[in-house]
Short mmCIF file of C-alpha atoms in Angstrom, two decimals:
data_model
loop_
_atom_site.label_atom_id
_atom_site.label_comp_id
_atom_site.label_asym_id
_atom_site.label_seq_id
_atom_site.Cartn_x
_atom_site.Cartn_y
_atom_site.Cartn_z
CA LEU A 6 1.55 -12.82 -7.73
CA VAL A 7 0.35 -10.61 -4.71
CA HIS A 8 -2.67 -9.79 -6.57
CA VAL A 9 -3.58 -13.72 -6.60
CA ALA A 10 -2.13 -14.18 -3.26
CA LEU A 11 -4.80 -11.74 -1.92
CA LEU A 12 -7.29 -13.61 -4.01
CA ALA A 13 -6.38 -16.95 -2.42
CA ILE A 14 -7.26 -15.37 0.97
CA GLY A 15 -10.59 -14.31 0.04
CA LEU A 16 -9.88 -10.56 -0.64
CA GLU A 17 -11.84 -9.23 -3.72
CA PRO A 18 -10.32 -6.12 -5.28
CA GLY A 19 -12.38 -2.85 -5.18
CA HIS A 20 -11.23 -0.05 -7.64
CA PRO A 21 -8.19 1.91 -7.72
CA VAL A 22 -8.13 5.80 -7.12
CA GLN A 23 -9.68 7.88 -9.89
CA PHE A 24 -8.90 11.42 -10.79
CA ASP A 25 -11.18 12.17 -13.68
CA PRO A 26 -13.60 13.75 -13.75
CA GLU A 27 -13.10 14.32 -9.75
CA TYR A 28 -11.27 12.58 -7.22
CA ALA A 29 -12.84 9.27 -6.03
CA PRO A 30 -10.57 7.50 -3.38
CA ALA A 31 -9.50 3.98 -3.84
CA GLU A 32 -11.98 1.30 -2.69
CA GLY A 33 -11.78 -2.28 -1.53
CA PRO A 34 -11.25 -4.49 1.62
CA ALA A 35 -9.00 -3.50 3.85
CA VAL A 36 -5.49 -5.35 4.29
CA ASP A 37 -3.38 -5.48 7.26
CA VAL A 38 0.21 -4.83 6.11
CA ARG A 39 2.95 -5.92 8.78
CA LEU A 40 6.72 -5.87 8.54
CA ARG A 41 8.88 -8.49 10.33
CA TRP A 42 12.76 -8.14 10.67
CA LYS A 43 15.69 -9.08 13.15
CA ASP A 44 17.08 -6.33 14.98
CA ALA A 45 20.75 -5.83 15.80
CA ASP A 46 20.50 -8.32 18.55
CA GLY A 47 18.95 -11.03 16.30
CA ALA A 48 15.65 -10.65 18.17
CA GLU A 49 12.66 -10.86 15.72
CA ARG A 50 10.72 -7.86 15.57
CA GLU A 51 7.13 -7.15 14.07
CA ALA A 52 5.10 -3.71 13.28
CA ARG A 53 2.46 -2.46 11.59
CA ALA A 54 3.43 -0.93 8.32
CA GLY A 55 1.57 2.37 9.22
CA ASP A 56 3.80 2.89 12.15
CA TRP A 57 6.86 3.45 9.82
CA ILE A 58 5.05 6.02 7.71
CA ARG A 59 4.74 9.71 9.18
CA ASN A 60 2.16 12.02 8.25
CA ALA A 61 4.37 15.31 7.34
CA GLU A 62 1.72 17.58 8.67
CA THR A 63 0.67 15.76 12.15
CA GLY A 64 3.80 14.03 12.90
CA LYS A 65 1.71 11.00 13.74
CA PRO A 66 1.76 7.30 12.11
CA LEU A 67 -0.45 6.53 9.07
CA ASP A 68 -3.88 5.85 10.89
CA VAL A 69 -5.93 4.49 7.92
CA ASP A 70 -5.89 0.86 6.66
CA PHE A 71 -4.32 0.08 3.24
CA ILE A 72 -7.03 -1.03 0.63
CA PHE A 73 -6.93 -3.67 -1.78
CA ALA A 74 -7.64 -1.67 -4.87
CA GLY A 75 -6.45 -4.30 -7.31
CA SER A 76 -4.56 -1.90 -9.73
CA VAL A 77 -5.71 -2.05 -13.51
CA PHE A 78 -4.91 -4.23 -16.67
CA TRP A 79 -4.01 -2.73 -19.88
CA THR A 80 -4.28 -4.31 -23.24
CA ASP A 81 -1.47 -3.27 -25.71
CA PRO A 82 -3.31 -2.34 -28.90
CA LEU A 83 -0.38 -3.48 -31.11
CA ASP A 84 -0.24 -7.20 -29.73
CA GLY A 85 -3.33 -7.62 -27.53
CA LYS A 86 -1.10 -8.49 -24.58
CA GLU A 87 -2.52 -7.58 -21.15
CA TYR A 88 -0.26 -6.07 -18.48
CA TYR A 89 -1.02 -5.63 -14.86
CA GLN A 90 -0.11 -2.19 -14.27
CA ALA A 91 1.08 -2.55 -10.87
CA ASP A 92 4.06 -4.64 -12.13
CA GLY A 93 5.46 -0.99 -12.80
CA GLY A 94 6.17 -1.00 -9.23
CA ASP A 95 2.98 0.24 -7.46
CA LEU A 96 2.38 -2.33 -5.16
CA ILE A 97 1.84 -0.61 -1.78
CA CYS A 98 1.35 3.08 -1.89
CA VAL A 99 0.74 6.13 0.25
CA SER A 100 0.71 8.41 -2.72
CA ASN A 101 -2.49 7.84 -4.81
CA PHE A 102 -1.66 6.06 -8.13
CA PRO A 103 -4.37 4.34 -10.32
CA THR A 104 -2.02 1.45 -10.80
CA ALA A 105 -1.83 0.46 -7.28
CA THR A 106 -2.59 -2.77 -6.08
CA LEU A 107 -2.78 -1.40 -2.44
CA ASP A 108 -3.58 2.23 -1.73
CA ILE A 109 -5.08 4.42 0.87
CA PRO A 110 -8.52 5.53 1.09
CA ILE A 111 -7.53 9.24 1.35
CA GLU A 112 -6.30 11.96 -1.05
CA SER A 113 -2.48 12.04 -1.19
CA SER A 114 -0.51 13.58 -3.64
CA GLN A 115 1.95 11.95 -5.79
CA SER A 116 3.80 15.38 -6.67
CA ASN A 117 7.15 15.28 -4.91
CA ASP A 118 6.62 18.90 -3.87
CA ALA A 119 3.27 18.03 -1.80
CA LEU A 120 3.95 14.60 -0.45
CA LEU A 121 1.78 13.93 2.65
CA PHE A 122 3.89 11.02 4.08
CA GLU A 123 7.44 10.26 4.79
CA VAL A 124 9.42 7.68 6.46
CA PHE A 125 9.12 7.55 10.37
CA GLU A 126 12.92 8.00 11.36
CA GLY A 127 13.75 5.94 14.11
CA ARG A 128 11.19 3.48 13.81
CA VAL A 129 12.72 1.65 10.60
CA PRO A 130 15.59 -0.67 10.57
CA PRO A 131 18.89 0.17 9.11
CA ARG A 132 19.11 0.11 5.32
CA GLY A 133 19.91 -3.32 3.95
CA THR A 134 18.06 -5.08 6.83
CA PRO A 135 15.80 -7.64 5.40
CA VAL A 136 12.28 -7.11 5.91
CA GLU A 137 9.48 -9.72 5.22
CA ILE A 138 6.15 -7.85 4.35
CA ILE A 139 2.90 -9.91 5.62
CA LEU A 140 -0.53 -9.10 4.01
CA ALA A 141 -3.57 -10.35 5.90
CA PRO A 142 -7.24 -9.31 5.92
CA ALA A 143 -7.70 -6.38 8.35
CA PRO A 144 -9.64 -7.43 11.30
CA PRO A 145 -12.97 -5.56 11.43
CA ALA A 146 -13.17 -1.95 12.69
CA ALA A 147 -14.08 -1.49 16.12
CA PRO A 148 -17.60 -0.25 16.41
#
């Protein structure tokens, strides 16, 4: 559904990250990912998703746009049914997965012992807080 919704707002997928024969980052249109929730006082809050993600090396928030890579479809050779690989859970990723719908255009390991990004403690609401995810075309980059 998310893939179709992104198509409906005029975005066309690029391609997912590639590792073979060598690394090539995900490409596609930039997507603004925003998060909306209510704080403990009931006030509506909104943040850029990247502000909830901390670069473990620099201590700074994620500073690149998410990219509509588009994931991939796989056809089961036994029955010919087609499966959208992002349905496996790789919807919005900060570790590179070739099955991601939205990825980041920089190299970021999926190995647990080499993760580049982590939760930005103190910026994320308490566990269990309902959060809406808002996806829109990213505004053009400043010249």
